[in-house]
Short mmCIF file of N, CA and C in Angstrom, two decimals:
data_model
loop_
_atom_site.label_atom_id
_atom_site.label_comp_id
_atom_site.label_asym_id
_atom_site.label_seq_id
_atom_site.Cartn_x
_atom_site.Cartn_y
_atom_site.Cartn_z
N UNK Q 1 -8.95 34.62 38.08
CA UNK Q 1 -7.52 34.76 37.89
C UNK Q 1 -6.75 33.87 38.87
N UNK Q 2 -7.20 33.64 40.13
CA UNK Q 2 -6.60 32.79 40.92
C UNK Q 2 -6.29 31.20 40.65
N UNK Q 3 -7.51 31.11 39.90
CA UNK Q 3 -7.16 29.71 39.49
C UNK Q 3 -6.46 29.50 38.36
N UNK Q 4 -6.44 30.29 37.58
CA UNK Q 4 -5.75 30.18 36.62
C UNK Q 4 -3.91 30.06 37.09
N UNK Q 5 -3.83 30.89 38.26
CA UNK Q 5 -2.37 31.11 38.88
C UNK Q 5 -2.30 29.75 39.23
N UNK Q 6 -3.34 28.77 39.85
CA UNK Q 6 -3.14 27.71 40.83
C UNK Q 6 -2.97 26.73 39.52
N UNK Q 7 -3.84 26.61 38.52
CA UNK Q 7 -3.32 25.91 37.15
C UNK Q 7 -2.04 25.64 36.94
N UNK Q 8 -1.24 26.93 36.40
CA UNK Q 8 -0.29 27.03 36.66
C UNK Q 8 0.81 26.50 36.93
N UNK Q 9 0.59 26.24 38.09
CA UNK Q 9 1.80 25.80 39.26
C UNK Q 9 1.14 24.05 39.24
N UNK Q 10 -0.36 23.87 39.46
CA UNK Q 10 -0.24 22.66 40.03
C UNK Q 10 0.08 21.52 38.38
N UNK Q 11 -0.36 22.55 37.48
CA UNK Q 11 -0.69 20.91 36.26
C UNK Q 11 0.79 20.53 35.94
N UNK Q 12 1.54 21.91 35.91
CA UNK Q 12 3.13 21.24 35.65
C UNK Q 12 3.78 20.30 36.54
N UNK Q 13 3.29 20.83 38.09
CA UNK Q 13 3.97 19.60 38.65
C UNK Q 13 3.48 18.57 38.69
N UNK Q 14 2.45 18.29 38.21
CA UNK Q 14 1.58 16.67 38.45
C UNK Q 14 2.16 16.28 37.20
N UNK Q 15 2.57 16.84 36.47
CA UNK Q 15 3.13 16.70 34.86
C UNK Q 15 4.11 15.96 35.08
N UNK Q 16 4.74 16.26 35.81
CA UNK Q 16 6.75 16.34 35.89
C UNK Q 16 6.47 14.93 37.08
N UNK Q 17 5.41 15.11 38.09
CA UNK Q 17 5.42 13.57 38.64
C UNK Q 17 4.97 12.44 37.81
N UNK Q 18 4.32 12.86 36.77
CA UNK Q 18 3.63 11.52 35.83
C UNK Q 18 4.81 11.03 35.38
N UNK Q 19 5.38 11.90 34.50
CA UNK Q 19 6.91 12.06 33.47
C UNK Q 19 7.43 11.15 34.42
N UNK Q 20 8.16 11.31 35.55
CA UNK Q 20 8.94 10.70 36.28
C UNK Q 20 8.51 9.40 36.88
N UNK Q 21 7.36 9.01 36.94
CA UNK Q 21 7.03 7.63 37.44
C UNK Q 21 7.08 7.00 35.94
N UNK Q 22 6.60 7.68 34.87
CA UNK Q 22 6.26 6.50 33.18
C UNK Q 22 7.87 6.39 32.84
N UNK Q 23 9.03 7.52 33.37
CA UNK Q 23 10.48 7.62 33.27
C UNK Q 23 10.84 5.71 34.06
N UNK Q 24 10.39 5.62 35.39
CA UNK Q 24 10.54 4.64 36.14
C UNK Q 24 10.19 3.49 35.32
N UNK Q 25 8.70 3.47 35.29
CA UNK Q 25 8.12 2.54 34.58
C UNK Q 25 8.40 1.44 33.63
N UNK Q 26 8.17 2.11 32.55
CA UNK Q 26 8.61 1.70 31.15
C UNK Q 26 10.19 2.37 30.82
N UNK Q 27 10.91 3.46 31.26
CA UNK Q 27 11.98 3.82 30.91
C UNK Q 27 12.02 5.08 30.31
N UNK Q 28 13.32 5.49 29.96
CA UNK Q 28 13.47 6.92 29.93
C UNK Q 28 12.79 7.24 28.27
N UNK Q 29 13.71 6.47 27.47
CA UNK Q 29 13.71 6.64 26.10
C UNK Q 29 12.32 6.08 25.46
N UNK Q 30 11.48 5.29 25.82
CA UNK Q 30 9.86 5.23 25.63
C UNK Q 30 9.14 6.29 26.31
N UNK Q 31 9.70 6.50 27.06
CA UNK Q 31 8.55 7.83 27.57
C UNK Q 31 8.83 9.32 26.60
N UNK Q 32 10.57 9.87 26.24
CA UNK Q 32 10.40 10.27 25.31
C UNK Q 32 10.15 10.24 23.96
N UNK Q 33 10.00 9.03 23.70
CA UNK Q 33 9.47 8.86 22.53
C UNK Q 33 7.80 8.84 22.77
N UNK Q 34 7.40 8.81 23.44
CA UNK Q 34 5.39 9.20 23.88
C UNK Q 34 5.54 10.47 23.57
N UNK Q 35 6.43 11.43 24.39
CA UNK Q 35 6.21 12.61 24.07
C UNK Q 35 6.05 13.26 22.59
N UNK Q 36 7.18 13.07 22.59
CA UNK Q 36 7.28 12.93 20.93
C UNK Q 36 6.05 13.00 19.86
N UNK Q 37 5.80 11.56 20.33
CA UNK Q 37 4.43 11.05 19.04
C UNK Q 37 3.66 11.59 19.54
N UNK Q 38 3.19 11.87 21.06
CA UNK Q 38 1.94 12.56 21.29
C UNK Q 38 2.11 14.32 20.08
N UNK Q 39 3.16 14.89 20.29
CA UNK Q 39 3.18 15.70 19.63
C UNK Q 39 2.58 16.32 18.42
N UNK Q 40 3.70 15.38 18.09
CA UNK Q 40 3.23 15.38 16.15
C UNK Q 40 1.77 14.76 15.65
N UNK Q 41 1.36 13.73 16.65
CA UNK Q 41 -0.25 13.46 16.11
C UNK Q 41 -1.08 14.75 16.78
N UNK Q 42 -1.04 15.31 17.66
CA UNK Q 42 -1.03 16.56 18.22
C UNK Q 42 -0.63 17.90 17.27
N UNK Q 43 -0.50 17.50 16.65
CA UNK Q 43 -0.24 18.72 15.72
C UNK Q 43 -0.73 18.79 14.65
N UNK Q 44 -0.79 17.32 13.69
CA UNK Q 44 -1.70 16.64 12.79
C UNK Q 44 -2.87 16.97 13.09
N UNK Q 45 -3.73 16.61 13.71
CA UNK Q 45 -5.14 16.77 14.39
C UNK Q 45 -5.49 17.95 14.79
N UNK Q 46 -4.12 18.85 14.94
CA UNK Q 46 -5.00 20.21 15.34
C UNK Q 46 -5.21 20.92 14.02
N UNK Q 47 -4.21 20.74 12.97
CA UNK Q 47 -3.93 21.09 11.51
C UNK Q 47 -5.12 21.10 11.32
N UNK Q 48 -5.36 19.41 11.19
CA UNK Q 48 -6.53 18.70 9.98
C UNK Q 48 -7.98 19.38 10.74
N UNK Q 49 -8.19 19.61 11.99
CA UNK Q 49 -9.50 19.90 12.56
C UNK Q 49 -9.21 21.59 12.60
N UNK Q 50 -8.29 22.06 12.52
CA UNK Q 50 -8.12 23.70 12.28
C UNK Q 50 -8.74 23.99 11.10
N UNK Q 51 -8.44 23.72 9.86
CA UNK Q 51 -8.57 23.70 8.50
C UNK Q 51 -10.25 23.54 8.56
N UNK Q 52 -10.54 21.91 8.67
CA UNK Q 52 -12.25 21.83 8.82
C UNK Q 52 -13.18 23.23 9.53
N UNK Q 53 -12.41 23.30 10.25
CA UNK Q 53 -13.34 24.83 11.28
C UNK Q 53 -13.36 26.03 10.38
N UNK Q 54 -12.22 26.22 9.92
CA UNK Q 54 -11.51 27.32 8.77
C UNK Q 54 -12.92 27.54 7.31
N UNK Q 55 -13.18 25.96 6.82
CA UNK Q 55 -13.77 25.74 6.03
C UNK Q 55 -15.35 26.02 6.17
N UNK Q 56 -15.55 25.82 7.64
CA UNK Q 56 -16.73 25.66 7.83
C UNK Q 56 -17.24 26.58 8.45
N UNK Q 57 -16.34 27.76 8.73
CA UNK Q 57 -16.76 29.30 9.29
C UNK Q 57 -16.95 29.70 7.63
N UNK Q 58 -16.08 29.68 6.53
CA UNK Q 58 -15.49 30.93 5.52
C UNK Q 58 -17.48 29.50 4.66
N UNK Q 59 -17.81 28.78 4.58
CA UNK Q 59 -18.92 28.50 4.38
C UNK Q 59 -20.35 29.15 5.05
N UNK Q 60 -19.96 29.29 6.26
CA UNK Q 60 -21.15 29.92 7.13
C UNK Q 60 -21.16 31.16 6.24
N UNK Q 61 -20.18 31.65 6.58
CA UNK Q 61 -19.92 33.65 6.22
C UNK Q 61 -20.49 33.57 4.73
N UNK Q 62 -20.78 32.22 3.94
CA UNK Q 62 -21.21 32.84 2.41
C UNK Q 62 -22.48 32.76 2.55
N UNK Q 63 -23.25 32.11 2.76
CA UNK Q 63 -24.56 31.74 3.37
C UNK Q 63 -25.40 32.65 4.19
N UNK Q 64 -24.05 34.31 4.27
CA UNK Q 64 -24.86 35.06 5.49
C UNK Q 64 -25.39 34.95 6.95
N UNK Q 65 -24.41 34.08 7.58
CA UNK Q 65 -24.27 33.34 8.92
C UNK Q 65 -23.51 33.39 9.59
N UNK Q 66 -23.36 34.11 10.86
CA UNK Q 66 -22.43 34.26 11.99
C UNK Q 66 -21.85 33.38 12.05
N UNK Q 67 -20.60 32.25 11.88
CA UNK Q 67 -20.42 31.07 12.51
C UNK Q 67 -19.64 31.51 13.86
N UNK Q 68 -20.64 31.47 15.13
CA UNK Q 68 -20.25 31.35 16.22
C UNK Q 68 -19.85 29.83 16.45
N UNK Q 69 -20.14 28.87 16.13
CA UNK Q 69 -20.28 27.57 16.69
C UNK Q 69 -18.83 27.03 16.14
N UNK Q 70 -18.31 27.75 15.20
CA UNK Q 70 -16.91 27.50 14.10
C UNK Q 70 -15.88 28.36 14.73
N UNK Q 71 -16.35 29.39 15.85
CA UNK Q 71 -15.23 30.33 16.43
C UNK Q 71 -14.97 29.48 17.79
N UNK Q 72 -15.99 28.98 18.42
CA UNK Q 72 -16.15 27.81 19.61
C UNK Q 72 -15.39 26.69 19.38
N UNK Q 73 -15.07 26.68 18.32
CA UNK Q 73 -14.52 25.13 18.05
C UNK Q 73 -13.15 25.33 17.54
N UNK Q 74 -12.79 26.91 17.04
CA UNK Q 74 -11.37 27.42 16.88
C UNK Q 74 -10.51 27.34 18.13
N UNK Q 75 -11.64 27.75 19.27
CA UNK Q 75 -10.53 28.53 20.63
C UNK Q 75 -10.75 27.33 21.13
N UNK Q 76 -11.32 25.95 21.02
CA UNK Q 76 -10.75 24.45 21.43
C UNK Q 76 -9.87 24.42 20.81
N UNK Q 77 -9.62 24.20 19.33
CA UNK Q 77 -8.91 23.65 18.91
C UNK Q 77 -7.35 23.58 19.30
N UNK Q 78 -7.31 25.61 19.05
CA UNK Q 78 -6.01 26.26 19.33
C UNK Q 78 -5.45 25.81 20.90
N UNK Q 79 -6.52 25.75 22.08
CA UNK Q 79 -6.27 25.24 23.06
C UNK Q 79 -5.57 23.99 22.91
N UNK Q 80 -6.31 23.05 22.50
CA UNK Q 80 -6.15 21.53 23.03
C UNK Q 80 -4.84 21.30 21.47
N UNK Q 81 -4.63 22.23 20.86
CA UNK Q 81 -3.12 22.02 20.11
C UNK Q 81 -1.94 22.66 20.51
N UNK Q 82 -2.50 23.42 21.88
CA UNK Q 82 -1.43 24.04 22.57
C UNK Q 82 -1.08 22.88 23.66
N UNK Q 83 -1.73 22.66 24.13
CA UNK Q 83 -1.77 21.54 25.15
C UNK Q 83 -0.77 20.20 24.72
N UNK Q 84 -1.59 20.08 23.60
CA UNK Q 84 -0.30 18.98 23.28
C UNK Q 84 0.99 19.12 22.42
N UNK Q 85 1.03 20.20 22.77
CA UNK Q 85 2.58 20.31 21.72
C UNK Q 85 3.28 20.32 23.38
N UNK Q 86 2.43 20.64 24.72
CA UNK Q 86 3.57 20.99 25.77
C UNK Q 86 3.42 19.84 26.05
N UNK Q 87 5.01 19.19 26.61
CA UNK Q 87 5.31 18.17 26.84
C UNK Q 87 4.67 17.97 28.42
N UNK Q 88 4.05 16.26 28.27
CA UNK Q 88 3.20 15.88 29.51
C UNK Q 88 2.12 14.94 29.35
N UNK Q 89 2.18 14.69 29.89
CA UNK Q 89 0.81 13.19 29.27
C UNK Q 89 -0.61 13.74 29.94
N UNK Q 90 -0.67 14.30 31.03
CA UNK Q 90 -2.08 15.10 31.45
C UNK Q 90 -2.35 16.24 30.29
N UNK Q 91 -1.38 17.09 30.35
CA UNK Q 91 -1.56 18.08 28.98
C UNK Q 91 -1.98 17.55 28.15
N UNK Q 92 -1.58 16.11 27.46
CA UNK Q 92 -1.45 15.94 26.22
C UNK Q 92 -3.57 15.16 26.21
N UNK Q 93 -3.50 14.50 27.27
CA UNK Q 93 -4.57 14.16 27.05
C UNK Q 93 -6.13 15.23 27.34
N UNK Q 94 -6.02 16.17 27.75
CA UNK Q 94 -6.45 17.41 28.33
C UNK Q 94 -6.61 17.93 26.13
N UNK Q 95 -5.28 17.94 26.04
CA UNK Q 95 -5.19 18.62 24.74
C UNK Q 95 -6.34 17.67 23.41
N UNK Q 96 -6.15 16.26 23.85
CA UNK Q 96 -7.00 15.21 22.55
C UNK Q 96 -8.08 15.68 23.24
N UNK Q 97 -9.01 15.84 24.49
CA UNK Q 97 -10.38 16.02 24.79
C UNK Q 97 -10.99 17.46 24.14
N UNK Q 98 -9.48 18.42 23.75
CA UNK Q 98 -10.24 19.12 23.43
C UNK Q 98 -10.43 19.48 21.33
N UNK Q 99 -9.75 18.50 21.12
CA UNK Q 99 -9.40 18.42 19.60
C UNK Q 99 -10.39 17.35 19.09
N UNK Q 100 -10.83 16.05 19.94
CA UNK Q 100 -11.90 15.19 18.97
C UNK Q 100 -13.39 15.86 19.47
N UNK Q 101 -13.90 15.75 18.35
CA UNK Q 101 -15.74 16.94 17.80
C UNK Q 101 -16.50 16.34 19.36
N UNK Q 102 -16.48 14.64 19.23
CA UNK Q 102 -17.48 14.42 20.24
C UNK Q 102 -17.04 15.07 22.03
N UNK Q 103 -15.67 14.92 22.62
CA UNK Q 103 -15.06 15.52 23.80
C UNK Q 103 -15.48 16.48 23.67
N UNK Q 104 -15.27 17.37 22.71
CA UNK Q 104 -15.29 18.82 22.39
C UNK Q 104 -16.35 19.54 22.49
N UNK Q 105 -17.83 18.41 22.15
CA UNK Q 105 -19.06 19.48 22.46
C UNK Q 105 -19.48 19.93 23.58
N UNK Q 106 -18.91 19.41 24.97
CA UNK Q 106 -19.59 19.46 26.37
C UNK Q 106 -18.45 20.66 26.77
N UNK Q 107 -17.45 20.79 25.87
CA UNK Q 107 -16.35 21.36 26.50
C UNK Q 107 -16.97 23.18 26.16
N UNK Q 108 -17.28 23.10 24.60
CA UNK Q 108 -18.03 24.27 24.40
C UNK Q 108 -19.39 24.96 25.06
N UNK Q 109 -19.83 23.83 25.14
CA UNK Q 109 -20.98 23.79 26.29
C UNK Q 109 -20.97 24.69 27.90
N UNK Q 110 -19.35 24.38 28.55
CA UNK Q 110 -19.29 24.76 29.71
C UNK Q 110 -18.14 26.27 29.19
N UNK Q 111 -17.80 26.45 28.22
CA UNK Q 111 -17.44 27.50 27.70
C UNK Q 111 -18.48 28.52 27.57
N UNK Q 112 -19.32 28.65 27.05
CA UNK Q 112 -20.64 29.11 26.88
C UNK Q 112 -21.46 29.65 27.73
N UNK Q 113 -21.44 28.72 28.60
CA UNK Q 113 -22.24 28.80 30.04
C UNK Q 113 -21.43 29.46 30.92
N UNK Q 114 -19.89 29.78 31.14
CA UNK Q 114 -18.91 30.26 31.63
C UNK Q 114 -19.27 32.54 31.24
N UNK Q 115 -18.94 32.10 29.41
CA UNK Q 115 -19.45 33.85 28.93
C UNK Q 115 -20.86 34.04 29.70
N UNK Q 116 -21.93 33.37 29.63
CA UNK Q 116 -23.10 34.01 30.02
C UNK Q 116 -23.46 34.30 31.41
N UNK Q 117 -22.45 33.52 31.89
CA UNK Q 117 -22.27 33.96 33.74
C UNK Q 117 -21.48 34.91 33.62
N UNK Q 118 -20.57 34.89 33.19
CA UNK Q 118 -19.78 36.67 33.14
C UNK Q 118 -20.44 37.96 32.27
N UNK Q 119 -21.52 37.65 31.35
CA UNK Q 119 -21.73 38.57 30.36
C UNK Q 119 -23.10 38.76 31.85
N UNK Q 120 -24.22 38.35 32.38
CA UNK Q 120 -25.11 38.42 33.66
C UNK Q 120 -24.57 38.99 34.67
N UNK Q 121 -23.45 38.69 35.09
CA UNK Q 121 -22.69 39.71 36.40
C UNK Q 121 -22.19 40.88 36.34
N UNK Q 122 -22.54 41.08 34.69
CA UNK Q 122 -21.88 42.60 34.05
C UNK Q 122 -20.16 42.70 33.85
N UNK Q 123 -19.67 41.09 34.31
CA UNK Q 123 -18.25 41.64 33.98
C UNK Q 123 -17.54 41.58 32.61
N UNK Q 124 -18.30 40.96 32.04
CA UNK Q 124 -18.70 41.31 29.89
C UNK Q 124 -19.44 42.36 29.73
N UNK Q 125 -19.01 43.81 28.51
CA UNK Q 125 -19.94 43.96 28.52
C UNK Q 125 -20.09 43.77 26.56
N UNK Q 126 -21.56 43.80 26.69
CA UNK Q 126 -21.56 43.21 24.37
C UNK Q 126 -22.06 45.41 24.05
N UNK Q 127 -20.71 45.61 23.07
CA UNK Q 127 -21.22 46.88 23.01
C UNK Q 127 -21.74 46.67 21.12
N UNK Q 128 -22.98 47.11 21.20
CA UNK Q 128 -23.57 46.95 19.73
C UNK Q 128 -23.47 48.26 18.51
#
């Protein structure tokens, strides 16, 4: 929980210093217009790769198959389309690592490995 508090606080402000140097940079009105487009392709991509996951769980489930690996790739998705709808260029790129398949598998990977260290310390528990 602590880090999550320190998240928090630190990614917005490294956010708001990026914003303000690409503000310097290139200028005010190109940087909101990045935001912008990061958005909407950010939103596109979470659609079009939401839907594929959608398709490819409600396929598992006919086949008589848990799709765990299609619920792993939901709670990226929803992540890294939350990420980039919030305005920020670390967010936003934080948000594409977690929306394209290949970024995405190492990400589930340390997701995974995250539950089974908490489900081993007993602070999960799986009631059957």
């Amino acid at each position: 929980m602590r880090y999550l508090f320190l998240l928090i606080i630190a990614i917005p402000a490294v956010d708001i210093g990026v914003l303000l140097f690409s503000g310097k940079a290139i200028g005010v009105w190109p940087t909101i217009a990045l935001i912008i487009l990061t958005g909407i392709i950010g939103a596109y991509l979470a659609k079009r790769e939401g839907l594929q996951t959608i398709q490819r769980a409600q396929e598992q489930l006919r086949h008589g198959e848990i799709p765990g690996e299609a619920v792993l790739d939901g709670i990226c998705i929803l992540i890294g389309g939350t990420l980039l709808l919030t305005p920020g260029f670390i967010t936003d790129v934080t948000g594409f690592l977690f929306l394209f398949p290949p970024t995405r598998k190492p990400i589930k990977f340390l997701i995974l490995k995250a539950w089974r260290n908490r489900i081993n310390k007993g602070n999960i528990k799986i009631i059957k």
